[in-house]
Tab-separated table of C-alpha atoms in Angstrom:
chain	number	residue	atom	x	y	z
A	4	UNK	CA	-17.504	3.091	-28.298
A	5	UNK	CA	-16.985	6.734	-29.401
A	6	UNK	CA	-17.605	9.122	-26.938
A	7	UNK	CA	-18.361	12.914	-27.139
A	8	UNK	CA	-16.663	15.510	-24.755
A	9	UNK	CA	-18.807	16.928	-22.242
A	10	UNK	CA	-19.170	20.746	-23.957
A	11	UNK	CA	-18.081	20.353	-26.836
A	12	UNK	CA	-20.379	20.940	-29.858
A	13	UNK	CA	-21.162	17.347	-31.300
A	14	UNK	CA	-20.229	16.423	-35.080
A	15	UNK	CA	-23.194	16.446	-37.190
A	16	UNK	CA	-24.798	13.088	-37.364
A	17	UNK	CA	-25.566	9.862	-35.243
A	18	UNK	CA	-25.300	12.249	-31.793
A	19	UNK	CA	-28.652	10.335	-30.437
A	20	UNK	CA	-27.160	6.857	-31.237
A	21	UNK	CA	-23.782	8.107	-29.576
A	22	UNK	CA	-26.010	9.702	-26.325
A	23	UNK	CA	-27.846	6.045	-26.429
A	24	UNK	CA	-25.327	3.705	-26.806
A	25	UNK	CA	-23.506	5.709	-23.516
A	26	UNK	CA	-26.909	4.803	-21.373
A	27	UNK	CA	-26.693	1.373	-22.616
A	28	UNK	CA	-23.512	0.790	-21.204
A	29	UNK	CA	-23.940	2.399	-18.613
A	30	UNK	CA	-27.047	0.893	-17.607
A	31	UNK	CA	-25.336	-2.326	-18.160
A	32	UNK	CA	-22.438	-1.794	-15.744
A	33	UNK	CA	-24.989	-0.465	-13.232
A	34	UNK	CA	-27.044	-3.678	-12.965
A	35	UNK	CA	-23.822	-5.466	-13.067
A	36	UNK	CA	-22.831	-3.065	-10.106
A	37	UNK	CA	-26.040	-3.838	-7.988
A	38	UNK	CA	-24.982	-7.806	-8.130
A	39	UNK	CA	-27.278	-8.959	-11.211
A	40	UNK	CA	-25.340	-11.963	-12.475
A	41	UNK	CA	-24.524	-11.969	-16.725
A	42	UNK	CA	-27.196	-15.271	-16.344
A	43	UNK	CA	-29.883	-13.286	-15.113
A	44	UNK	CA	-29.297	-9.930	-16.965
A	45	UNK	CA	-31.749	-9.157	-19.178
A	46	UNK	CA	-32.182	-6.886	-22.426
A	47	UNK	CA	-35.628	-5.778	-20.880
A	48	UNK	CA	-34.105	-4.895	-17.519
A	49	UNK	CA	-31.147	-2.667	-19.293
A	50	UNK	CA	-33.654	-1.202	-21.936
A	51	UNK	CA	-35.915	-0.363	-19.361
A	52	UNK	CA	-33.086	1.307	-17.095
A	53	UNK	CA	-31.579	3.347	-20.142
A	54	UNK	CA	-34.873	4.355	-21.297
A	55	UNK	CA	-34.252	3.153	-24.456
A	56	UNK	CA	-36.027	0.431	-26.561
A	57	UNK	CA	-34.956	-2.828	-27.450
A	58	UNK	CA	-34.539	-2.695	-30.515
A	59	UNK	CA	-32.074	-0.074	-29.768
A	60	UNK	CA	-30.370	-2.416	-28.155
A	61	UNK	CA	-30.423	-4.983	-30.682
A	62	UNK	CA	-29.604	-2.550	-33.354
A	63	UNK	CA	-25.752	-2.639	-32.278
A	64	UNK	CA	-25.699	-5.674	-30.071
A	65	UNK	CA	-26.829	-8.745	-31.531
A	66	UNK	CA	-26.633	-10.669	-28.035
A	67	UNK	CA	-26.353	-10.430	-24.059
A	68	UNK	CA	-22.848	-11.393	-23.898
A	69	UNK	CA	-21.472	-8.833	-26.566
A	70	UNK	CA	-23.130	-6.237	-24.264
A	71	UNK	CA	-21.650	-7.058	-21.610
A	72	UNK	CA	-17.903	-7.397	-22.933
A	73	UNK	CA	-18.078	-3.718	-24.354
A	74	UNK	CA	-19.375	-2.506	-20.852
A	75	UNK	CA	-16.704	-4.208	-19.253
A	76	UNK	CA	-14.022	-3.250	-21.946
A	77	UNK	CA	-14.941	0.471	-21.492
A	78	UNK	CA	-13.984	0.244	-17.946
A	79	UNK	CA	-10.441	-0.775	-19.202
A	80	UNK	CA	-9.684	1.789	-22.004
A	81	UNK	CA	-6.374	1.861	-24.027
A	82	UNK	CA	-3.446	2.686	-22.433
A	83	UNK	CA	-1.838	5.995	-24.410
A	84	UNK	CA	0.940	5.405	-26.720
A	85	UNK	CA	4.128	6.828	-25.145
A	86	UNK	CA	5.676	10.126	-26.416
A	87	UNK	CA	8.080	10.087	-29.114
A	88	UNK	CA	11.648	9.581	-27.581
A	89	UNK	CA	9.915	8.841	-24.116
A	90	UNK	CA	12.004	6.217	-21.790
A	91	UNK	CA	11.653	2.765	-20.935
A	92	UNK	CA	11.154	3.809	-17.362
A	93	UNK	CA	8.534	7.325	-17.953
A	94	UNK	CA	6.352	4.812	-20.613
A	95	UNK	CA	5.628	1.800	-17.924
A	96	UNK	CA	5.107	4.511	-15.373
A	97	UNK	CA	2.295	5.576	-17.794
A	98	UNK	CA	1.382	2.638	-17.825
A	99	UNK	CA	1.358	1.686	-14.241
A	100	UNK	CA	-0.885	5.103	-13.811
A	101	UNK	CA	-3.557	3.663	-16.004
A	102	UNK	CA	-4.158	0.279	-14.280
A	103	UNK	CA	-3.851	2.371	-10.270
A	104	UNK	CA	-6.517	5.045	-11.618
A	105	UNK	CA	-8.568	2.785	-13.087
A	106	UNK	CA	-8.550	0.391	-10.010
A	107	UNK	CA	-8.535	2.924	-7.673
A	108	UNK	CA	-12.265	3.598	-8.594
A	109	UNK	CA	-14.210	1.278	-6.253
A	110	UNK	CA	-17.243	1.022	-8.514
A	111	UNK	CA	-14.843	-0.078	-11.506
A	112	UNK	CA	-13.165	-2.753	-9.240
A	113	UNK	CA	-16.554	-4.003	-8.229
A	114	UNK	CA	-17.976	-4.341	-11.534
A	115	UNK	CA	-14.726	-6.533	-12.712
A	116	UNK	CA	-14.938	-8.732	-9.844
A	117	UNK	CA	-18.051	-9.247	-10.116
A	118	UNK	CA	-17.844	-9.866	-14.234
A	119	UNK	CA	-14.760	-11.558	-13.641
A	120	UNK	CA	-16.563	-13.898	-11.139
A	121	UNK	CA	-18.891	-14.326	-13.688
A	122	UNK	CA	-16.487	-15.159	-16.365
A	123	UNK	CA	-15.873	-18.464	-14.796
A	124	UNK	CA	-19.441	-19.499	-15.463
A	125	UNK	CA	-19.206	-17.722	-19.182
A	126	UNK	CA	-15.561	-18.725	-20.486
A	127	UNK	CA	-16.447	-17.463	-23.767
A	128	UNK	CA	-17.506	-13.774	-22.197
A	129	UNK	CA	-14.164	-13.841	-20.687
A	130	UNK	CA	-12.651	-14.930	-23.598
A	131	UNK	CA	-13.526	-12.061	-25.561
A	132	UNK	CA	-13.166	-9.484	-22.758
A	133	UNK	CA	-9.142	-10.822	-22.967
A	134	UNK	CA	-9.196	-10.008	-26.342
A	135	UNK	CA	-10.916	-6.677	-26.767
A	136	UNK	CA	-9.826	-5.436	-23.578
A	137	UNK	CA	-6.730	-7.158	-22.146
A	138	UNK	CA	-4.577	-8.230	-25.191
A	139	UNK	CA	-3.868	-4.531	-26.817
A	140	UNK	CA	-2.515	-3.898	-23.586
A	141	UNK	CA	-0.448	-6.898	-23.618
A	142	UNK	CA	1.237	-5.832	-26.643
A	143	UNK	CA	1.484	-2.004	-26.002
A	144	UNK	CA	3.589	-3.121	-22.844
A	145	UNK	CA	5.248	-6.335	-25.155
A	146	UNK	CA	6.255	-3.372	-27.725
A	147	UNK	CA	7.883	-0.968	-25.228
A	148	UNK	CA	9.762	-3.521	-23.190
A	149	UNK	CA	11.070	-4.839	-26.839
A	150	UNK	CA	12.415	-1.143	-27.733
A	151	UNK	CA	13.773	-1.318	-24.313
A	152	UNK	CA	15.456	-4.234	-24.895
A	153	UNK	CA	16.793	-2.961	-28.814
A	154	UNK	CA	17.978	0.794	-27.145
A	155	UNK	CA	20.080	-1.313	-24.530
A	156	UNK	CA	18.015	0.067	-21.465
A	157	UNK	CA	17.064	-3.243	-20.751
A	158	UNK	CA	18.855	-6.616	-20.395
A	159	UNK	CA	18.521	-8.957	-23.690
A	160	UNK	CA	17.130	-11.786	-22.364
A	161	UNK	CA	14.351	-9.998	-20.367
A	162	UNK	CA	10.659	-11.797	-20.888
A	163	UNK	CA	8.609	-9.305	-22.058
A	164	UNK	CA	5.409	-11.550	-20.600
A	165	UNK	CA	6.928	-12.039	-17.226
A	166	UNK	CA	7.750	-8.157	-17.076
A	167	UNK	CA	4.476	-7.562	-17.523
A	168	UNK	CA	3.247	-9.445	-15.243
A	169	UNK	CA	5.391	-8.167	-12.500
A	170	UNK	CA	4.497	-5.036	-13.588
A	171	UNK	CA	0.738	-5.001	-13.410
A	172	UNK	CA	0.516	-7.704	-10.743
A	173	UNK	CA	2.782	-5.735	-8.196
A	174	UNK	CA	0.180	-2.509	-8.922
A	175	UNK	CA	-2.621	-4.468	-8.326
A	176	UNK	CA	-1.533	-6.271	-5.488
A	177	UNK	CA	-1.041	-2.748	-3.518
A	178	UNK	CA	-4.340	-1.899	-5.092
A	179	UNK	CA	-6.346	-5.012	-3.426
A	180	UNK	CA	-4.552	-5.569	-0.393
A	181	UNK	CA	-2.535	-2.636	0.773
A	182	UNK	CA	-3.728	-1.335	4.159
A	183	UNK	CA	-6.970	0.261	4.196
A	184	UNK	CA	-5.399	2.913	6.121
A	185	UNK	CA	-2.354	3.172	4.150
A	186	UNK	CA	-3.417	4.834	0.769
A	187	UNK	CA	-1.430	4.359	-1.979
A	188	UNK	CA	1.323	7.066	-2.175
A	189	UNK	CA	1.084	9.317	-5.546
A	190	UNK	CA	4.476	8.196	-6.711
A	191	UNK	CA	3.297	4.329	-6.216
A	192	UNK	CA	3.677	3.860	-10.268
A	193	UNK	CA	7.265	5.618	-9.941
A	194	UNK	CA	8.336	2.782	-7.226
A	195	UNK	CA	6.799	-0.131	-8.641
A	196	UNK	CA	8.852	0.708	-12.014
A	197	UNK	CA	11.651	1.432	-10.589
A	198	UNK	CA	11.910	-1.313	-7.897
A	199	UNK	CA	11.580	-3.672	-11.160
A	200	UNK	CA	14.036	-1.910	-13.091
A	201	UNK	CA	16.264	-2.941	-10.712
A	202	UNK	CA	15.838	-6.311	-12.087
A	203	UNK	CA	15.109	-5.854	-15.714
A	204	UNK	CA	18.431	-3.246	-16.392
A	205	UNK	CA	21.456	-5.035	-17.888
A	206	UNK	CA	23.034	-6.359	-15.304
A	207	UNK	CA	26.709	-4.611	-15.088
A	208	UNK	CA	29.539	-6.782	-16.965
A	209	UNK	CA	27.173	-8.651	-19.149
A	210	UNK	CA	26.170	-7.721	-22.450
B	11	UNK	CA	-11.463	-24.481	12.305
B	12	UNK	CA	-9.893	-28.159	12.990
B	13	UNK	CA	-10.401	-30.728	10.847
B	14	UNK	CA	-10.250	-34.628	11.104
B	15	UNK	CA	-8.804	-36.293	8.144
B	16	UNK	CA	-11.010	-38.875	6.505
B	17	UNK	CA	-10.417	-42.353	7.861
B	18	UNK	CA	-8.638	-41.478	11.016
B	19	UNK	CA	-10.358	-42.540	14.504
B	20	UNK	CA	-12.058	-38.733	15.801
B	21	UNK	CA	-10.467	-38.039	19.019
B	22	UNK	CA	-13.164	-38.278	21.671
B	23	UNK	CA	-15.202	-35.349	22.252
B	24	UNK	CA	-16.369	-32.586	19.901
B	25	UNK	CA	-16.630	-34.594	17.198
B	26	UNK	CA	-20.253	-33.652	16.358
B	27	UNK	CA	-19.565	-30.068	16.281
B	28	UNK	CA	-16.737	-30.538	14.241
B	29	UNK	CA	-18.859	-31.878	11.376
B	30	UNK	CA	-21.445	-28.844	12.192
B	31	UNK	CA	-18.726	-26.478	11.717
B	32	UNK	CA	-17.540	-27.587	8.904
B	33	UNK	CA	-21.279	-28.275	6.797
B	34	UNK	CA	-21.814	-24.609	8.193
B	35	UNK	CA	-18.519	-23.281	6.567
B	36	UNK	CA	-19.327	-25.232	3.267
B	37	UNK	CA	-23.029	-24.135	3.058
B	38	UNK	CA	-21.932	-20.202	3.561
B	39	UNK	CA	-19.307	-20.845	0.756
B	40	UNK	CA	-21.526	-22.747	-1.861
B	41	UNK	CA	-24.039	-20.038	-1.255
B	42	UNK	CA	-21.848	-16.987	-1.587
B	43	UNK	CA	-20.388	-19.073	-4.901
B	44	UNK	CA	-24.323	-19.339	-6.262
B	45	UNK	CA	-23.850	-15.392	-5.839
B	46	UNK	CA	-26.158	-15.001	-3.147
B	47	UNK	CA	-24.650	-11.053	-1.248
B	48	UNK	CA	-23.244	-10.832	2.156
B	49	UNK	CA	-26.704	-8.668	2.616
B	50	UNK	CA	-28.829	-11.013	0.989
B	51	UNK	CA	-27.146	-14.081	2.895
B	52	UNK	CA	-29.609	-15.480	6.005
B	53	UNK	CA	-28.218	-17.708	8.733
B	54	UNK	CA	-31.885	-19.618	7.953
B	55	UNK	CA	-30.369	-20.117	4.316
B	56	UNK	CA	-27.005	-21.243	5.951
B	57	UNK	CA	-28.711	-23.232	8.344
B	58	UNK	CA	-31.206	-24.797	6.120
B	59	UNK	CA	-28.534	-25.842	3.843
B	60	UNK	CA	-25.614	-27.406	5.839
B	61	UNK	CA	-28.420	-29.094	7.650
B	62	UNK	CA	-27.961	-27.693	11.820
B	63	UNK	CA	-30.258	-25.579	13.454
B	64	UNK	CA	-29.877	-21.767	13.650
B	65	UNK	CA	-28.598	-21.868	17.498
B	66	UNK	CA	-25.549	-24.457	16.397
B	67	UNK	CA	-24.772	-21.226	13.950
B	68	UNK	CA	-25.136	-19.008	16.876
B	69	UNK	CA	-23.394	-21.146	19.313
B	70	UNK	CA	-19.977	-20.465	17.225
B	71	UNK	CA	-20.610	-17.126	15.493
B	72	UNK	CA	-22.398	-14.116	16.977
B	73	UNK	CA	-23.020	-12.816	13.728
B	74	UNK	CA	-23.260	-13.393	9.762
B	75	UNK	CA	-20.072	-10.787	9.016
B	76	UNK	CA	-18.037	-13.405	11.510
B	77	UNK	CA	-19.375	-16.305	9.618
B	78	UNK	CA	-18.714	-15.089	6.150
B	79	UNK	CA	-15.189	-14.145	6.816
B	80	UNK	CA	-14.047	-17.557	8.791
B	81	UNK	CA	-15.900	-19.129	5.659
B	82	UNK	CA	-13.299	-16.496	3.189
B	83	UNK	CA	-10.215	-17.637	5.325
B	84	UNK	CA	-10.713	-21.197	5.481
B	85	UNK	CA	-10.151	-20.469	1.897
B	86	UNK	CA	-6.702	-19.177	2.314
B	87	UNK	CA	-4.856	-21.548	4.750
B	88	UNK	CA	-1.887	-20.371	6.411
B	89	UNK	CA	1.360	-20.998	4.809
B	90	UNK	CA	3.703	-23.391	5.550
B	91	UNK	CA	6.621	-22.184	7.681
B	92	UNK	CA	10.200	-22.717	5.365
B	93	UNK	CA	11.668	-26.276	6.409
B	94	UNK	CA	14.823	-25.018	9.143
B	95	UNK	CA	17.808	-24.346	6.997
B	96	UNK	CA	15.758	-23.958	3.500
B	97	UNK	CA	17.282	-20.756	1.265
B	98	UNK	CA	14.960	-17.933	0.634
B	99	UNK	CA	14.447	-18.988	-2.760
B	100	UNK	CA	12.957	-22.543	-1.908
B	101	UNK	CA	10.773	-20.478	0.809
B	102	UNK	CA	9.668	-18.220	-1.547
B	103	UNK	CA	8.640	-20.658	-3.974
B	104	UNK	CA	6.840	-22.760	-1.599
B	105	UNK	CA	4.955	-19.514	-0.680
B	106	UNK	CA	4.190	-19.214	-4.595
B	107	UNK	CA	2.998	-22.237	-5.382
B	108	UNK	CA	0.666	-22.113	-2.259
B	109	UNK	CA	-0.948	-18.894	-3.912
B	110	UNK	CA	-0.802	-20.835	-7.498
B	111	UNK	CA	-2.705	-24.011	-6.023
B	112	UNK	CA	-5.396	-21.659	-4.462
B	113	UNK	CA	-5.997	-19.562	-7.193
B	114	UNK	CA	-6.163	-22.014	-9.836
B	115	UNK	CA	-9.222	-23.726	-8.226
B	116	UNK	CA	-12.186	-21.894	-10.029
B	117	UNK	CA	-14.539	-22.479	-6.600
B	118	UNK	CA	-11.940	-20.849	-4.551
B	119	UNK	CA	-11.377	-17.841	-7.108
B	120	UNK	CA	-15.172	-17.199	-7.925
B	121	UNK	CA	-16.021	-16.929	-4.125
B	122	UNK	CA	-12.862	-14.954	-3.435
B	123	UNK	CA	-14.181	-12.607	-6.187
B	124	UNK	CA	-17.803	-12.293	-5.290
B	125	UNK	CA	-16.551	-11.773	-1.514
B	126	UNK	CA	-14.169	-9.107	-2.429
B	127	UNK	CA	-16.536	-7.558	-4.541
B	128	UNK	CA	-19.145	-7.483	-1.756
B	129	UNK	CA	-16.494	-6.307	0.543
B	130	UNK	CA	-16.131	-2.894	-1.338
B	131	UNK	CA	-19.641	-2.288	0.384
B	132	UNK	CA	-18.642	-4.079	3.782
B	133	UNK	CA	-15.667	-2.470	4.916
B	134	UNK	CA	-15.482	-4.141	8.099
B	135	UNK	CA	-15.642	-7.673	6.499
B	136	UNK	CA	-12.882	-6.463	4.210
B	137	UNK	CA	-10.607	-5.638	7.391
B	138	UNK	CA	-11.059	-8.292	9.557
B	139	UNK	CA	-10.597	-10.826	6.525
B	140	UNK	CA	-7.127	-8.816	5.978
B	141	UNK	CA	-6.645	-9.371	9.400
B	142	UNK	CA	-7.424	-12.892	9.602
B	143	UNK	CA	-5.610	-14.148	6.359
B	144	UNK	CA	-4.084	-11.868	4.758
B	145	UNK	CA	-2.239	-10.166	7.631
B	146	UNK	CA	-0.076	-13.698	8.447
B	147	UNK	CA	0.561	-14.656	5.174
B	148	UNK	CA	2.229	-11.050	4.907
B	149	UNK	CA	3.888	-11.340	8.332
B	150	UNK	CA	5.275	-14.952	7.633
B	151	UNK	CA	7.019	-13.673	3.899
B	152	UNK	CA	8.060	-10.538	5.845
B	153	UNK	CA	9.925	-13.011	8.054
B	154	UNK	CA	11.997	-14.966	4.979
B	155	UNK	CA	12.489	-11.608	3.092
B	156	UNK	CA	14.240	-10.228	6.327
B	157	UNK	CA	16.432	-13.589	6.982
B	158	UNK	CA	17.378	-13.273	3.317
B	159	UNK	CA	18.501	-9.813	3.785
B	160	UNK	CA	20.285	-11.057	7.169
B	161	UNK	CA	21.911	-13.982	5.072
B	162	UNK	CA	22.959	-11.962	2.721
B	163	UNK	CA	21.130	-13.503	0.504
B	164	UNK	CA	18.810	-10.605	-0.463
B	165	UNK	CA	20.228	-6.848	-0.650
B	166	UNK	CA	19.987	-4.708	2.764
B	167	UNK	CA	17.596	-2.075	1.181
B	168	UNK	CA	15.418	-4.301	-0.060
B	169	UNK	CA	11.457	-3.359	0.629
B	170	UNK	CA	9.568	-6.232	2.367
B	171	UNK	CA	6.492	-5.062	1.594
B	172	UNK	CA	7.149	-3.949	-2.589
B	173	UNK	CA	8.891	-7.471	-2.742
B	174	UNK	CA	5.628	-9.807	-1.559
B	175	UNK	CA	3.540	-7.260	-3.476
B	176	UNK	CA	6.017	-8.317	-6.799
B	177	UNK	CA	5.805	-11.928	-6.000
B	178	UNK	CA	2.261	-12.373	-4.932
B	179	UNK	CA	1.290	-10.053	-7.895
B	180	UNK	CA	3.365	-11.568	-10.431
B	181	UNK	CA	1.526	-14.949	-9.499
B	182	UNK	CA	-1.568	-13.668	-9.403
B	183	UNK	CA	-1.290	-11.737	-12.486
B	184	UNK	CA	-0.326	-15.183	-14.219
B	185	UNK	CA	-3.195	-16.634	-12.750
B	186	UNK	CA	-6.349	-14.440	-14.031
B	187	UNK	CA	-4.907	-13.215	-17.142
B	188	UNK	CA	-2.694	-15.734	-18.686
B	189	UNK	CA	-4.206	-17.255	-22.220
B	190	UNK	CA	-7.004	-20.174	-21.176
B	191	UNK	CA	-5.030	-22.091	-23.527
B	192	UNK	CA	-1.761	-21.840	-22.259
B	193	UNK	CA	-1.793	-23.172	-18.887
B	194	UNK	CA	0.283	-22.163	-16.023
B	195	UNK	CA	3.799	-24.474	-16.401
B	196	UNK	CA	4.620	-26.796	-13.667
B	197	UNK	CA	7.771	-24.697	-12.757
B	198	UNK	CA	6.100	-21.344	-12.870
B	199	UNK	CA	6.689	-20.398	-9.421
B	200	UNK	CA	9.861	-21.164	-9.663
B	201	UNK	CA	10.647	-18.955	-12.977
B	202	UNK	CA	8.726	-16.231	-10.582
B	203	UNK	CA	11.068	-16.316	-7.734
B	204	UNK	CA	14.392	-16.378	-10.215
B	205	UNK	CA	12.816	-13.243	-12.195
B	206	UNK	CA	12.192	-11.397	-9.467
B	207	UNK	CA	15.736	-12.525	-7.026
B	208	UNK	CA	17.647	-10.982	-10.252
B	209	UNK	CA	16.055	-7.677	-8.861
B	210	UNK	CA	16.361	-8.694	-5.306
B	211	UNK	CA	19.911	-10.296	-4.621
B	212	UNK	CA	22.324	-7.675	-3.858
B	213	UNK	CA	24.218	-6.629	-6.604
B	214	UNK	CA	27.706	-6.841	-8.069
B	215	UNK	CA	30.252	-4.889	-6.055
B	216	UNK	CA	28.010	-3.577	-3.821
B	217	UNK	CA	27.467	-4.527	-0.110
């Protein structure tokens, strides 16, 4: 989905598809938000709330469940490319920030646990959510952790998947269940990364 | 809740409100997994469908938020205290492989996902479900990280709390977002706990 900066003078040419396509989605992850299951979501109902036609709808989205993987894949947007000659350590902390923003928003976290609940019932839905939304991520982190490896910053035999994982898992672990009245500190990113540094850096007098 | 394994003589007494108890736990579950809301939920629904009468309900829970979250923790049983003498790393993956065996049952994951996502809007459920099952599980791992540390086992600075958070994540992140069709390896709690005691054990000429 392309999106147009609030204030800024639009290119010439599809700006009402752009401005529709926006309420679509948005209309989407709204029901989706209310509790309206991906089984009983229907074109009328999100037409209807982004005052668009069906057709309009059809137009880009030949089905239900292609609908509702862009919706959910715009919650989740690309994580920026680190800077040229940027760390190891300042590109997962990038990272890290992306995935606490994103699930520091409670209405984002309820519409993916409620999709994601969803997904069970609709493997292929999930399916393609991993793929749009979940696998560039994968390799963005898979790619840095590999130059890590190749500059020497991190130990040879480190698995890129399993970094990962303890990567994104410890942030959303504090996200879910950290103390209600404990909110995450601002340099949470900055100790996750670091606390599994500790563990991915070459470990001294081995190669 | 107590329950009476099948084919062993009931104890005498209670043994009819046992049964009750438990029909009343399963009926709020299956309904909260057909993705009825905590506001939408009745005790007539939960009554009509594990079969008791709305005053057996009342008898054991003054309300539907006290139902709903004994129904989320009977979900997530305690877990098992390390064996006496077991290292940190064999309590640690017992721990894991509790979380894997949980998570990995869709039933348990789709209601633990619908409740969660209801619990953004029912703060109080979310707390007293943290209380209730989350809280011990966090005490009892507290308790093996901080014999490791006093076995020397694990380093002295280590951070209870970022070290759960790494193992509980890392699991869970394994478990929602790992490829459908590569599933979980027998020995993945293990691999877990070795990643993550390369960042934990203390290190290499230091104390």
């Amino acid at each position: 989905m392309q999106q147009t900066a609030e204030g800024v003078a639009r290119p010439a040419g599809r700006p009402r598809s752009e401005k529709a396509e926006k309420a679509i989605i948005d209309a989407t992850l709204d029901l989706i938000g209310e509790g309206i299951g991906v089984a009983e979501l229907s074109i009328e109902a999100i037409a209807a709330r982004a005052g668009v036609g069906k057709t309009t709808i059809y137009r880009r989205w030949s089905n239900k469940e292609d609908l509702v993987v862009d919706a959910m894949a715009s919650l989740k947007p690309p994580i920026p490319l680190p800077e040229q000659g940027a760390s190891v350590r300042d590109a997962l902390v990038t990272y890290l920030r992306v995935i606490r923003d994103e699930s520091s928003q409670v209405r984002t976290r309820c519409i993916m646990n409620i999709a994601m609940s969803d997904a069970e019932r609709h493997p292929r839905l999930a399916e393609r959510f991993r793929e749009i939304a979940v696998e560039p991520r994968r390799r963005a982190v898979a790619a840095v952790i590999q130059r890590g490896i190749e500059t020497g910053e991190l130990r040879p035999d480190l698995d890129a998947e399993m970094a990962m994982a303890i990567l994104s898992g410890t942030m959303m672990w504090h996200m879910k269940w950290a103390h209600q009245d404990r909110q995450p500190s601002d340099d949470l990113a900055e100790r996750i990364v670091d606390e599994a540094l500790k563990g991915f850096r070459p470990r001294p007098g081995e190669d």
